[in-house]
Short mmCIF file of C-alpha atoms in Angstrom, two decimals:
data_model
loop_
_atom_site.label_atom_id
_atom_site.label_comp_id
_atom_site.label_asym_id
_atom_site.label_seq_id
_atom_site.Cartn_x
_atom_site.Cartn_y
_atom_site.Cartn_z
CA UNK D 1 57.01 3.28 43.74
CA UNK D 2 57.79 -0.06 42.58
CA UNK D 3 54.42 -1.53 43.86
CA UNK D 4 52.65 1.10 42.63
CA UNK D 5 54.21 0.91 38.83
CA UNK D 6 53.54 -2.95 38.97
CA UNK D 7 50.23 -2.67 40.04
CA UNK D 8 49.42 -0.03 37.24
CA UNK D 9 51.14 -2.73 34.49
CA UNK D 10 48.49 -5.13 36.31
CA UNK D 11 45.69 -3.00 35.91
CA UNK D 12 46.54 -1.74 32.17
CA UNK D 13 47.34 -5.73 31.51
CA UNK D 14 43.77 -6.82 32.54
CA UNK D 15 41.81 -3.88 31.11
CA UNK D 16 43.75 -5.08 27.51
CA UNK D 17 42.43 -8.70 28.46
CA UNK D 18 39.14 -7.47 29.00
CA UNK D 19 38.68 -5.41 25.46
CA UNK D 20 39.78 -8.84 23.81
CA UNK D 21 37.66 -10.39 25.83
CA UNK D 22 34.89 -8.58 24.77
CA UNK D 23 36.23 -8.11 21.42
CA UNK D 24 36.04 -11.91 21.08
CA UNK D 25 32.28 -12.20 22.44
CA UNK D 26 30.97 -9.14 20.01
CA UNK D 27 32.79 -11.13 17.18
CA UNK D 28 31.33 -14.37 18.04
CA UNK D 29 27.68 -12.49 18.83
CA UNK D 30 27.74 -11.29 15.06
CA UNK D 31 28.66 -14.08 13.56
CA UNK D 32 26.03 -15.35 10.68
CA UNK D 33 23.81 -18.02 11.75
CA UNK D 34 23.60 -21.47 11.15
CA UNK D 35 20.57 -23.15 9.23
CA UNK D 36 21.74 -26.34 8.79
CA UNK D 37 18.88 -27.77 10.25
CA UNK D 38 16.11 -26.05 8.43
CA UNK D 39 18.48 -26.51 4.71
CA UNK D 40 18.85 -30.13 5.84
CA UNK D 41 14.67 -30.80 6.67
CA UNK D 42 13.74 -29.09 3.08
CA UNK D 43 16.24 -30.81 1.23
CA UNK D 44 15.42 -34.48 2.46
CA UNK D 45 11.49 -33.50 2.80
CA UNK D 46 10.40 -31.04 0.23
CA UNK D 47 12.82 -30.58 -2.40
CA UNK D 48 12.59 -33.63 -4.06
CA UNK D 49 9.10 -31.87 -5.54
CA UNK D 50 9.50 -28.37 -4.85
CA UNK D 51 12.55 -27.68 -6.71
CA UNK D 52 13.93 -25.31 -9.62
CA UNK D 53 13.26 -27.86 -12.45
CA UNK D 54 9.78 -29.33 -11.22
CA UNK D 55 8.51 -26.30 -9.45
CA UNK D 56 5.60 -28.25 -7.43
CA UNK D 57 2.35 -25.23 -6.65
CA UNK D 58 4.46 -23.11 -8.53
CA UNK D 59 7.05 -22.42 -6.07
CA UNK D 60 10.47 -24.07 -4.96
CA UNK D 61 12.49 -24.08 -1.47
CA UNK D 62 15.44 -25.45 -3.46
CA UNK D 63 17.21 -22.07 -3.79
CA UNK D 64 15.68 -20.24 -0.68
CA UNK D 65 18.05 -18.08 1.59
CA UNK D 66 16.43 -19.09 4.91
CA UNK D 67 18.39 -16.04 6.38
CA UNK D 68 15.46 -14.09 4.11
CA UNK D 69 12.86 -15.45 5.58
CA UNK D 70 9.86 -12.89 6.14
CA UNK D 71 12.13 -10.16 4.27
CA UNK D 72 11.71 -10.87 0.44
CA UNK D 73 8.01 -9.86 0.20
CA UNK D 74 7.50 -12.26 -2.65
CA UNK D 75 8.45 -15.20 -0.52
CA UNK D 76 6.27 -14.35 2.46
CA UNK D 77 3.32 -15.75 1.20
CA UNK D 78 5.09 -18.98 0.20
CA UNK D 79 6.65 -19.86 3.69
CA UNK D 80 2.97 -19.26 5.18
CA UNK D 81 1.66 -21.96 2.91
CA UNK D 82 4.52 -24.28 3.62
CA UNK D 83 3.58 -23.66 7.89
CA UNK D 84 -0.16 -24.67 6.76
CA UNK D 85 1.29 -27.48 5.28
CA UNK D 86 3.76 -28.34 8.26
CA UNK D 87 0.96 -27.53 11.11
CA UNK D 88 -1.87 -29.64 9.14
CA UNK D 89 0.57 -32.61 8.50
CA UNK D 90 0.02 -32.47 4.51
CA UNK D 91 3.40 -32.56 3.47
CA UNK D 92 5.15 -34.71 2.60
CA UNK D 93 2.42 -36.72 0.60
CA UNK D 94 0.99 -39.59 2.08
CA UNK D 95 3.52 -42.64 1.44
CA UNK D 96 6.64 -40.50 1.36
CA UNK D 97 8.94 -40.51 4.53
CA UNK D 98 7.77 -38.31 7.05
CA UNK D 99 9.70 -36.31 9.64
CA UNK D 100 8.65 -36.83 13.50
CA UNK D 101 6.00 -34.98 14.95
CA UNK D 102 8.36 -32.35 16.86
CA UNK D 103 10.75 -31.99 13.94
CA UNK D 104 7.33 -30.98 12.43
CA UNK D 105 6.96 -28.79 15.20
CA UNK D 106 9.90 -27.45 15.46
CA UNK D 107 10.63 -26.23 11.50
CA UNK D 108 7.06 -24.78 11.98
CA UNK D 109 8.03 -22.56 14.94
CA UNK D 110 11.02 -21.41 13.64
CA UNK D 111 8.96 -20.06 10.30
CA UNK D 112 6.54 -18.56 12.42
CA UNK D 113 8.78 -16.87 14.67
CA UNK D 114 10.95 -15.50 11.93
CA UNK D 115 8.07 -14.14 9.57
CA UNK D 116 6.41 -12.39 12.97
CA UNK D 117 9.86 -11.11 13.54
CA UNK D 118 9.73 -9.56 10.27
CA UNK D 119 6.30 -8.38 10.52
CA UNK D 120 6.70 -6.54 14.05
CA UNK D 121 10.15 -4.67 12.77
CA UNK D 122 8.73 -3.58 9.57
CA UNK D 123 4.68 -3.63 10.07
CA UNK D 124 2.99 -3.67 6.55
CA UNK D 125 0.42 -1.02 6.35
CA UNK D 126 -1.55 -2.34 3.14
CA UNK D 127 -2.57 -0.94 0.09
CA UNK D 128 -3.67 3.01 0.05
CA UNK D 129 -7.35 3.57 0.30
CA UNK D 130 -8.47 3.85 -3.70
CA UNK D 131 -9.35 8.05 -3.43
CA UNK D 132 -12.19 8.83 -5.57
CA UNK D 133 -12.42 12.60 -7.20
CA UNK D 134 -14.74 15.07 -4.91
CA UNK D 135 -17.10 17.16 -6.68
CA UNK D 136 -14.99 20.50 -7.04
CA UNK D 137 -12.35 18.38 -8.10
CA UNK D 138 -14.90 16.32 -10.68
CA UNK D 139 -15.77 19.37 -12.06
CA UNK D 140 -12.31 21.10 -12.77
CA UNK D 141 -11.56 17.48 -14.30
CA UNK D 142 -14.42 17.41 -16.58
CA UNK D 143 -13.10 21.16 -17.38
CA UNK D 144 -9.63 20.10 -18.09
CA UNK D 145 -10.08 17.05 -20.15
CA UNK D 146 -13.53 17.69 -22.03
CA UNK D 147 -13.10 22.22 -22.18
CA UNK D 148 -16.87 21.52 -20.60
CA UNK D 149 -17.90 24.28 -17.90
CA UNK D 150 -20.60 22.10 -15.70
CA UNK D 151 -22.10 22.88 -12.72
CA UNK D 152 -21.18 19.50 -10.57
CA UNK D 153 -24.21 20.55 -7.85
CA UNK D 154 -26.56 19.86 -10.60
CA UNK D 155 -24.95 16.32 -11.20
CA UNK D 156 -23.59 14.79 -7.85
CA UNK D 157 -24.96 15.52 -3.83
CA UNK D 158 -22.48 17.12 -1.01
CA UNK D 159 -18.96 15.41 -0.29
CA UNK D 160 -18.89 13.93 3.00
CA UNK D 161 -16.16 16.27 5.27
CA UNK D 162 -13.54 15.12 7.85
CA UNK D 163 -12.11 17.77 10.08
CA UNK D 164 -12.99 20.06 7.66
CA UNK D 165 -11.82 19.10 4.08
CA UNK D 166 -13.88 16.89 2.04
CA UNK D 167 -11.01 15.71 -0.14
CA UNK D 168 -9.70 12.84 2.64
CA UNK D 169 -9.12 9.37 0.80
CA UNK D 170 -10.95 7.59 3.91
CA UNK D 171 -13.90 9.86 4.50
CA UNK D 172 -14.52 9.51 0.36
CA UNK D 173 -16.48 6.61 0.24
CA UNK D 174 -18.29 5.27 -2.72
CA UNK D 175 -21.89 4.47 -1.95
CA UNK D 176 -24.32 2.22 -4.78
CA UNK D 177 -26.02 5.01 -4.93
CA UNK D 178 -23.70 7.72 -5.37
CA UNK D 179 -21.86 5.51 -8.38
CA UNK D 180 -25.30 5.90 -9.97
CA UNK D 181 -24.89 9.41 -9.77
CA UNK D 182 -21.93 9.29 -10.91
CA UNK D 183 -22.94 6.68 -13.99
CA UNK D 184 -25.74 9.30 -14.73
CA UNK D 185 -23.86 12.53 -15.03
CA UNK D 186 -21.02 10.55 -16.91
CA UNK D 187 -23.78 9.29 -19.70
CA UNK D 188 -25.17 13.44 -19.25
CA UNK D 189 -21.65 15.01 -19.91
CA UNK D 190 -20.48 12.73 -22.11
CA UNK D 191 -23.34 13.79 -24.93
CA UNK D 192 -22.50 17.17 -24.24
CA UNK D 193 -18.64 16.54 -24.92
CA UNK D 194 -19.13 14.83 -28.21
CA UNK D 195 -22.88 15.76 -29.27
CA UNK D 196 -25.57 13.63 -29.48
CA UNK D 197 -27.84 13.44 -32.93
CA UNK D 198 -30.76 12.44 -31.31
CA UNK D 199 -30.90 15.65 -29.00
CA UNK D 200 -33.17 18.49 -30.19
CA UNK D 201 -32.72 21.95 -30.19
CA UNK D 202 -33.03 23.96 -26.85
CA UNK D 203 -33.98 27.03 -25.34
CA UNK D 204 -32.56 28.34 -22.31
CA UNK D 205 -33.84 31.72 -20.83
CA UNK D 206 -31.65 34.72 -18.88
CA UNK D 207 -33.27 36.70 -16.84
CA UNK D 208 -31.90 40.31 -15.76
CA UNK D 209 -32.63 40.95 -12.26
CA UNK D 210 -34.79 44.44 -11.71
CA UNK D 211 -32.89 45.16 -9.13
CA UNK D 212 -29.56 46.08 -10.48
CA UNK D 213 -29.16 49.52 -12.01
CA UNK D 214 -27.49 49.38 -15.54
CA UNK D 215 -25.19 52.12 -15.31
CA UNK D 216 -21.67 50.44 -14.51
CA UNK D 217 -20.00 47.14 -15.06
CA UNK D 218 -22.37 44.62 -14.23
CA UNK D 219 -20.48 40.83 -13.28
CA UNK D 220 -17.01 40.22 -13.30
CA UNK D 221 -17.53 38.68 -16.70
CA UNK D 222 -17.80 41.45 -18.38
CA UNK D 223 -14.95 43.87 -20.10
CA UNK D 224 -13.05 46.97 -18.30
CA UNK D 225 -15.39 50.13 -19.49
CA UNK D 226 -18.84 48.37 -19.92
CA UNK D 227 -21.76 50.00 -18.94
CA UNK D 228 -25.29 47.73 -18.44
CA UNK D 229 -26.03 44.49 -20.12
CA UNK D 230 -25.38 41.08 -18.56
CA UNK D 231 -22.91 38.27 -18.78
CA UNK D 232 -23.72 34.77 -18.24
CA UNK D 233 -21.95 31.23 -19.27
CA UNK D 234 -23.96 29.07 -21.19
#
């Protein structure tokens, strides 16, 4: 029983070693990195223009967290001039000391690596597709904002339709020629919203169709109780 109790303390002893052990490792693993390296190539190469004070192109890697790199969207497009720079040898200006050719390298690498990093965790999709209004939804607009009942077939053509609905940002497209369309019935609905002194008077004619009997209610426009006549919107 003896052997068996010291080979338990044994076993118990080296599992405890082992969660240190690893305890140690995922410590060390998660420890912040180093950019000594990078801080020390900026500050001896590019800081002495691009700084808070001078602000060389408008931008400065005095004050940079390089552990940021490729997250701070306002910063992106800086660090992919300064690889331009590095890859194309421009900076530092001609007659200031340069770094070697695979520190150049290197510092270029490490940007690019980081920013695609970046880019592959947290993809940007780009800017919405700029929806334009369809026709039915022209219309109730013009109805909402002006109190103008139009007819928008009279003014614009069809929507184009994607799986069935024709209000789809990316199946909207704006044509030349539908913007004239649209240029024309604005200049057309405009005069009608706030008058027009050169415009004369018109006549517009209603015919009653012979077909329908006038003894009941003849549209939906008309009141409960009405017998005959017609309705229309003018």
């Amino acid at each position: 029983f003896r052997e068996i109790y010291d080979l338990q303390r044994c076993l118990t002893f080296s599992v405890m070693l082992l969660g240190l052990a690893t305890g140690f490792s995922l410590h060390a693993a998660e420890a912040p990195a180093s950019f000594e390296w990078q801080r020390a190539f900026l500050d001896q190469y590019c800081v002495a223009c691009h700084n808070d004070v001078t602000r060389t192109a408008n931008f400065t890697l005095q004050t940079v967290a390089l552990d940021q790199v490729g997250h701070r969207t306002d910063e992106v497009g800086v660090w992919e001039r300064v690889v331009l720079k590095l890859r194309a040898r421009e900076m530092p200006p001609p007659g200031l000391p340069r770094p070697e050719p695979l520190t150049y390298d290197r510092l270029a690498s490490w940007l690019e690596v980081s920013l695609d990093e970046v880019a592959e965790a947290s993809p940007n999709p780009g800017r919405p597709v700029i929806q334009r209004l369809n026709r039915a939804e022209y219309t109730n607009a013009i109805r909402d904002l002006l109190a103008l009942e139009i007819d928008g077939r009279e003014y614009l053509p069809p929507d184009d339709s994607g799986y069935g609905f024709d209000n789809i940002g990316d199946v909207l497209t704006l044509s030349p020629s539908l913007l004239e369309r649209y240029m024309i019935a604005a200049a057309k609905i405009s005069q009608l919203a706030v008058g027009d002194p050169n415009l004369r008077p018109t006549l517009q004619t209603y015919e009653m169709r012979p077909t329908m009997i006038q003894q009941g209610r003849m549209n939906e426009e008309q009141p409960f109780g009405t017998r005959g006549g017609e309705s229309v919107r003018h």
